[in-house]
């Protein structure tokens, strides 16, 4: 495959993950097309990276485990449905090698996000935020949810260099 095409496929992961984070921040939703895009592009990326079939199967296993974990967190009302789907779709791309950093950094980013929102929603800061854009003022609403897609994106982007895609596409240079 041409190196340019392979690089464009590899760039789809960060582009879609960043899009999901931004959509979640401004609307508290992650459109299905983003997670479906990640899942649909994975086989092309695996082919472009020359990923062996057993490795691809392991990536599918990681994605499936992440989907089960995401569905459990959704059932417990810890995260939204879009968050669960994004969590699984990103895990599909990251595989076993990047799974631990992905989980750890996503958890840390989620904690930092929660702390930031608590500060933003405090009686001291909230009045200042309300004069800003409506989407930002919504983040300061005390009873509002947490756009966890932001934390998932931070974890996914931080773990992506540990995925086999980065190494494979660097070898194409």
PDB file of C-alpha atoms in Angstrom:
ATOM      1  CA  UNK A   1       0.000   0.000   0.000  1.00  0.00           C
ATOM      2  CA  UNK A   2       1.242   3.478  -0.721  1.00  0.00           C
ATOM      3  CA  UNK A   3       2.839   5.133   2.316  1.00  0.00           C
ATOM      4  CA  UNK A   4       0.599   8.187   1.925  1.00  0.00           C
ATOM      5  CA  UNK A   5      -2.563   6.064   2.004  1.00  0.00           C
ATOM      6  CA  UNK A   6      -1.271   4.137   5.020  1.00  0.00           C
ATOM      7  CA  UNK A   7      -0.466   7.391   6.832  1.00  0.00           C
ATOM      8  CA  UNK A   8      -3.945   8.767   6.111  1.00  0.00           C
ATOM      9  CA  UNK A   9      -5.521   5.618   7.511  1.00  0.00           C
ATOM     10  CA  UNK A  10      -3.348   5.896  10.631  1.00  0.00           C
ATOM     11  CA  UNK A  11      -4.351   9.536  11.082  1.00  0.00           C
ATOM     12  CA  UNK A  12      -8.022   8.539  11.052  1.00  0.00           C
ATOM     13  CA  UNK A  13      -7.705   7.200  14.606  1.00  0.00           C
ATOM     14  CA  UNK A  14      -6.583  10.432  16.279  1.00  0.00           C
ATOM     15  CA  UNK A  15      -8.896  12.507  14.074  1.00  0.00           C
ATOM     16  CA  UNK A  16     -11.981  10.492  15.015  1.00  0.00           C
ATOM     17  CA  UNK A  17     -11.044  10.286  18.702  1.00  0.00           C
ATOM     18  CA  UNK A  18     -10.516  14.060  18.878  1.00  0.00           C
ATOM     19  CA  UNK A  19     -13.816  14.632  17.068  1.00  0.00           C
ATOM     20  CA  UNK A  20     -15.578  12.419  19.616  1.00  0.00           C
ATOM     21  CA  UNK A  21     -14.052  14.359  22.518  1.00  0.00           C
ATOM     22  CA  UNK A  22     -15.067  17.716  21.065  1.00  0.00           C
ATOM     23  CA  UNK A  23     -18.609  16.541  20.291  1.00  0.00           C
ATOM     24  CA  UNK A  24     -18.961  15.165  23.818  1.00  0.00           C
ATOM     25  CA  UNK A  25     -17.704  18.404  25.375  1.00  0.00           C
ATOM     26  CA  UNK A  26     -20.153  20.602  23.498  1.00  0.00           C
ATOM     27  CA  UNK A  27     -23.207  18.338  23.275  1.00  0.00           C
ATOM     28  CA  UNK A  28     -22.788  15.490  25.818  1.00  0.00           C
ATOM     29  CA  UNK A  29     -23.212  13.039  22.956  1.00  0.00           C
ATOM     30  CA  UNK A  30     -20.829  11.003  20.833  1.00  0.00           C
ATOM     31  CA  UNK A  31     -22.402  10.256  17.461  1.00  0.00           C
ATOM     32  CA  UNK A  32     -22.500   6.600  16.451  1.00  0.00           C
ATOM     33  CA  UNK A  33     -20.765   7.361  13.149  1.00  0.00           C
ATOM     34  CA  UNK A  34     -17.537   8.083  15.031  1.00  0.00           C
ATOM     35  CA  UNK A  35     -17.359   4.697  16.759  1.00  0.00           C
ATOM     36  CA  UNK A  36     -18.585   2.952  13.605  1.00  0.00           C
ATOM     37  CA  UNK A  37     -15.908   4.785  11.626  1.00  0.00           C
ATOM     38  CA  UNK A  38     -13.214   3.563  14.001  1.00  0.00           C
ATOM     39  CA  UNK A  39     -14.489  -0.015  13.814  1.00  0.00           C
ATOM     40  CA  UNK A  40     -14.917   0.125  10.030  1.00  0.00           C
ATOM     41  CA  UNK A  41     -11.447   1.564   9.408  1.00  0.00           C
ATOM     42  CA  UNK A  42      -9.692  -0.915  11.673  1.00  0.00           C
ATOM     43  CA  UNK A  43      -9.483  -3.732   9.069  1.00  0.00           C
ATOM     44  CA  UNK A  44      -8.064  -1.281   6.505  1.00  0.00           C
ATOM     45  CA  UNK A  45      -5.515  -0.018   9.015  1.00  0.00           C
ATOM     46  CA  UNK A  46      -4.574  -3.576   9.978  1.00  0.00           C
ATOM     47  CA  UNK A  47      -4.127  -4.509   6.324  1.00  0.00           C
ATOM     48  CA  UNK A  48      -2.112  -1.353   5.610  1.00  0.00           C
ATOM     49  CA  UNK A  49       0.107  -2.038   8.627  1.00  0.00           C
ATOM     50  CA  UNK A  50       0.674  -5.653   7.582  1.00  0.00           C
ATOM     51  CA  UNK A  51      -0.843  -6.899  10.828  1.00  0.00           C
ATOM     52  CA  UNK A  52      -0.869 -10.722  11.061  1.00  0.00           C
ATOM     53  CA  UNK A  53      -4.310 -12.294  11.385  1.00  0.00           C
ATOM     54  CA  UNK A  54      -3.716 -13.626  14.940  1.00  0.00           C
ATOM     55  CA  UNK A  55      -2.700 -10.147  16.074  1.00  0.00           C
ATOM     56  CA  UNK A  56      -5.818  -8.705  14.454  1.00  0.00           C
ATOM     57  CA  UNK A  57      -7.874 -11.321  16.278  1.00  0.00           C
ATOM     58  CA  UNK A  58      -6.275 -10.289  19.567  1.00  0.00           C
ATOM     59  CA  UNK A  59      -7.224  -6.683  18.839  1.00  0.00           C
ATOM     60  CA  UNK A  60     -10.810  -7.789  18.236  1.00  0.00           C
ATOM     61  CA  UNK A  61     -10.701  -9.613  21.576  1.00  0.00           C
ATOM     62  CA  UNK A  62      -9.503  -6.473  23.361  1.00  0.00           C
ATOM     63  CA  UNK A  63     -12.271  -4.469  21.702  1.00  0.00           C
ATOM     64  CA  UNK A  64     -14.872  -7.058  22.711  1.00  0.00           C
ATOM     65  CA  UNK A  65     -13.673  -7.067  26.336  1.00  0.00           C
ATOM     66  CA  UNK A  66     -13.749  -3.276  26.366  1.00  0.00           C
ATOM     67  CA  UNK A  67     -17.282  -3.329  24.964  1.00  0.00           C
ATOM     68  CA  UNK A  68     -18.429  -5.675  27.742  1.00  0.00           C
ATOM     69  CA  UNK A  69     -16.730  -3.457  30.352  1.00  0.00           C
ATOM     70  CA  UNK A  70     -18.249  -0.354  28.759  1.00  0.00           C
ATOM     71  CA  UNK A  71     -21.710  -1.906  28.723  1.00  0.00           C
ATOM     72  CA  UNK A  72     -21.340  -2.793  32.410  1.00  0.00           C
ATOM     73  CA  UNK A  73     -20.309   0.783  33.237  1.00  0.00           C
ATOM     74  CA  UNK A  74     -23.253   2.056  31.180  1.00  0.00           C
ATOM     75  CA  UNK A  75     -25.639  -0.288  33.012  1.00  0.00           C
ATOM     76  CA  UNK A  76     -24.324   1.097  36.308  1.00  0.00           C
ATOM     77  CA  UNK A  77     -24.898   4.635  34.923  1.00  0.00           C
ATOM     78  CA  UNK A  78     -21.214   5.501  35.329  1.00  0.00           C
ATOM     79  CA  UNK A  79     -20.815   6.468  31.664  1.00  0.00           C
ATOM     80  CA  UNK A  80     -23.060   7.112  28.685  1.00  0.00           C
ATOM     81  CA  UNK A  81     -23.705   4.768  25.795  1.00  0.00           C
ATOM     82  CA  UNK A  82     -21.562   6.796  23.410  1.00  0.00           C
ATOM     83  CA  UNK A  83     -18.707   6.674  25.911  1.00  0.00           C
ATOM     84  CA  UNK A  84     -18.977   2.873  26.119  1.00  0.00           C
ATOM     85  CA  UNK A  85     -18.887   2.529  22.327  1.00  0.00           C
ATOM     86  CA  UNK A  86     -15.959   4.932  21.948  1.00  0.00           C
ATOM     87  CA  UNK A  87     -14.081   3.122  24.746  1.00  0.00           C
ATOM     88  CA  UNK A  88     -14.453  -0.195  22.898  1.00  0.00           C
ATOM     89  CA  UNK A  89     -13.707   1.175  19.421  1.00  0.00           C
ATOM     90  CA  UNK A  90     -10.495   2.804  20.654  1.00  0.00           C
ATOM     91  CA  UNK A  91      -9.479  -0.389  22.477  1.00  0.00           C
ATOM     92  CA  UNK A  92      -9.899  -2.292  19.203  1.00  0.00           C
ATOM     93  CA  UNK A  93      -7.197  -0.134  17.621  1.00  0.00           C
ATOM     94  CA  UNK A  94      -4.906  -0.155  20.640  1.00  0.00           C
ATOM     95  CA  UNK A  95      -4.732  -3.901  21.354  1.00  0.00           C
ATOM     96  CA  UNK A  96      -3.055  -5.679  24.266  1.00  0.00           C
ATOM     97  CA  UNK A  97       0.240  -3.785  24.158  1.00  0.00           C
ATOM     98  CA  UNK A  98      -1.408  -0.420  24.744  1.00  0.00           C
ATOM     99  CA  UNK A  99      -4.340  -1.625  26.882  1.00  0.00           C
ATOM    100  CA  UNK A 100      -2.777  -0.967  30.285  1.00  0.00           C
ATOM    101  CA  UNK A 101      -1.606   2.570  29.452  1.00  0.00           C
ATOM    102  CA  UNK A 102      -5.002   3.225  27.845  1.00  0.00           C
ATOM    103  CA  UNK A 103      -6.885   2.150  30.972  1.00  0.00           C
ATOM    104  CA  UNK A 104      -4.530   3.918  33.375  1.00  0.00           C
ATOM    105  CA  UNK A 105      -4.393   7.213  31.506  1.00  0.00           C
ATOM    106  CA  UNK A 106      -8.136   7.190  30.823  1.00  0.00           C
ATOM    107  CA  UNK A 107      -8.760   6.678  34.549  1.00  0.00           C
ATOM    108  CA  UNK A 108      -6.363   9.459  35.520  1.00  0.00           C
ATOM    109  CA  UNK A 109      -7.817  11.788  32.891  1.00  0.00           C
ATOM    110  CA  UNK A 110     -11.312  10.953  34.142  1.00  0.00           C
ATOM    111  CA  UNK A 111     -10.297  11.867  37.677  1.00  0.00           C
ATOM    112  CA  UNK A 112      -8.740  15.127  36.480  1.00  0.00           C
ATOM    113  CA  UNK A 113     -11.873  15.867  34.446  1.00  0.00           C
ATOM    114  CA  UNK A 114     -14.094  15.245  37.466  1.00  0.00           C
ATOM    115  CA  UNK A 115     -11.939  17.494  39.649  1.00  0.00           C
ATOM    116  CA  UNK A 116     -11.968  20.193  36.994  1.00  0.00           C
ATOM    117  CA  UNK A 117     -15.742  20.024  36.664  1.00  0.00           C
ATOM    118  CA  UNK A 118     -16.145  20.180  40.445  1.00  0.00           C
ATOM    119  CA  UNK A 119     -14.102  23.355  40.434  1.00  0.00           C
ATOM    120  CA  UNK A 120     -16.019  24.746  37.474  1.00  0.00           C
ATOM    121  CA  UNK A 121     -19.308  23.951  39.197  1.00  0.00           C
ATOM    122  CA  UNK A 122     -18.275  25.543  42.503  1.00  0.00           C
ATOM    123  CA  UNK A 123     -20.246  28.554  43.740  1.00  0.00           C
ATOM    124  CA  UNK A 124     -17.157  30.723  43.274  1.00  0.00           C
ATOM    125  CA  UNK A 125     -16.350  29.893  39.647  1.00  0.00           C
ATOM    126  CA  UNK A 126     -19.761  29.023  38.201  1.00  0.00           C
ATOM    127  CA  UNK A 127     -21.062  32.633  38.014  1.00  0.00           C
ATOM    128  CA  UNK A 128     -18.024  33.566  35.898  1.00  0.00           C
ATOM    129  CA  UNK A 129     -18.587  30.669  33.512  1.00  0.00           C
ATOM    130  CA  UNK A 130     -22.259  31.433  32.907  1.00  0.00           C
ATOM    131  CA  UNK A 131     -21.355  34.450  30.798  1.00  0.00           C
ATOM    132  CA  UNK A 132     -19.424  32.241  28.369  1.00  0.00           C
ATOM    133  CA  UNK A 133     -20.639  30.164  25.434  1.00  0.00           C
ATOM    134  CA  UNK A 134     -23.723  28.011  26.159  1.00  0.00           C
ATOM    135  CA  UNK A 135     -21.840  24.719  25.795  1.00  0.00           C
ATOM    136  CA  UNK A 136     -19.238  25.865  28.343  1.00  0.00           C
ATOM    137  CA  UNK A 137     -21.890  27.174  30.731  1.00  0.00           C
ATOM    138  CA  UNK A 138     -23.554  23.764  30.518  1.00  0.00           C
ATOM    139  CA  UNK A 139     -20.345  22.154  31.791  1.00  0.00           C
ATOM    140  CA  UNK A 140     -20.749  24.271  34.934  1.00  0.00           C
ATOM    141  CA  UNK A 141     -24.287  23.049  35.647  1.00  0.00           C
ATOM    142  CA  UNK A 142     -24.176  21.254  39.014  1.00  0.00           C
ATOM    143  CA  UNK A 143     -26.559  18.436  38.050  1.00  0.00           C
ATOM    144  CA  UNK A 144     -25.092  17.852  34.585  1.00  0.00           C
ATOM    145  CA  UNK A 145     -23.281  14.654  33.607  1.00  0.00           C
ATOM    146  CA  UNK A 146     -19.574  14.301  32.903  1.00  0.00           C
ATOM    147  CA  UNK A 147     -18.523  14.240  29.224  1.00  0.00           C
ATOM    148  CA  UNK A 148     -16.268  11.226  29.769  1.00  0.00           C
ATOM    149  CA  UNK A 149     -15.444  11.056  26.074  1.00  0.00           C
ATOM    150  CA  UNK A 150     -12.812  13.686  26.866  1.00  0.00           C
ATOM    151  CA  UNK A 151     -11.012  11.318  29.250  1.00  0.00           C
ATOM    152  CA  UNK A 152     -11.337   8.394  26.842  1.00  0.00           C
ATOM    153  CA  UNK A 153      -9.786  10.523  24.086  1.00  0.00           C
ATOM    154  CA  UNK A 154      -6.867  11.556  26.303  1.00  0.00           C
ATOM    155  CA  UNK A 155      -6.210   7.909  27.215  1.00  0.00           C
ATOM    156  CA  UNK A 156      -6.534   6.712  23.627  1.00  0.00           C
ATOM    157  CA  UNK A 157      -4.267   9.409  22.197  1.00  0.00           C
ATOM    158  CA  UNK A 158      -1.650   8.876  24.906  1.00  0.00           C
ATOM    159  CA  UNK A 159      -1.662   5.091  24.360  1.00  0.00           C
ATOM    160  CA  UNK A 160      -1.733   5.212  20.526  1.00  0.00           C
ATOM    161  CA  UNK A 161       2.073   5.417  20.142  1.00  0.00           C
ATOM    162  CA  UNK A 162       2.217   2.018  21.881  1.00  0.00           C
ATOM    163  CA  UNK A 163      -0.089   0.433  19.311  1.00  0.00           C
ATOM    164  CA  UNK A 164       1.324  -1.631  16.445  1.00  0.00           C
ATOM    165  CA  UNK A 165       0.064   0.924  13.932  1.00  0.00           C
ATOM    166  CA  UNK A 166       2.565   3.609  14.822  1.00  0.00           C
ATOM    167  CA  UNK A 167       5.523   1.235  14.487  1.00  0.00           C
ATOM    168  CA  UNK A 168       4.225  -0.222  11.223  1.00  0.00           C
ATOM    169  CA  UNK A 169       3.631   3.138   9.618  1.00  0.00           C
ATOM    170  CA  UNK A 170       6.996   4.493  10.770  1.00  0.00           C
ATOM    171  CA  UNK A 171       8.612   1.537   9.036  1.00  0.00           C
ATOM    172  CA  UNK A 172       6.989   2.637   5.768  1.00  0.00           C
ATOM    173  CA  UNK A 173       9.044   5.835   5.706  1.00  0.00           C
TER     174      UNK A 173
END
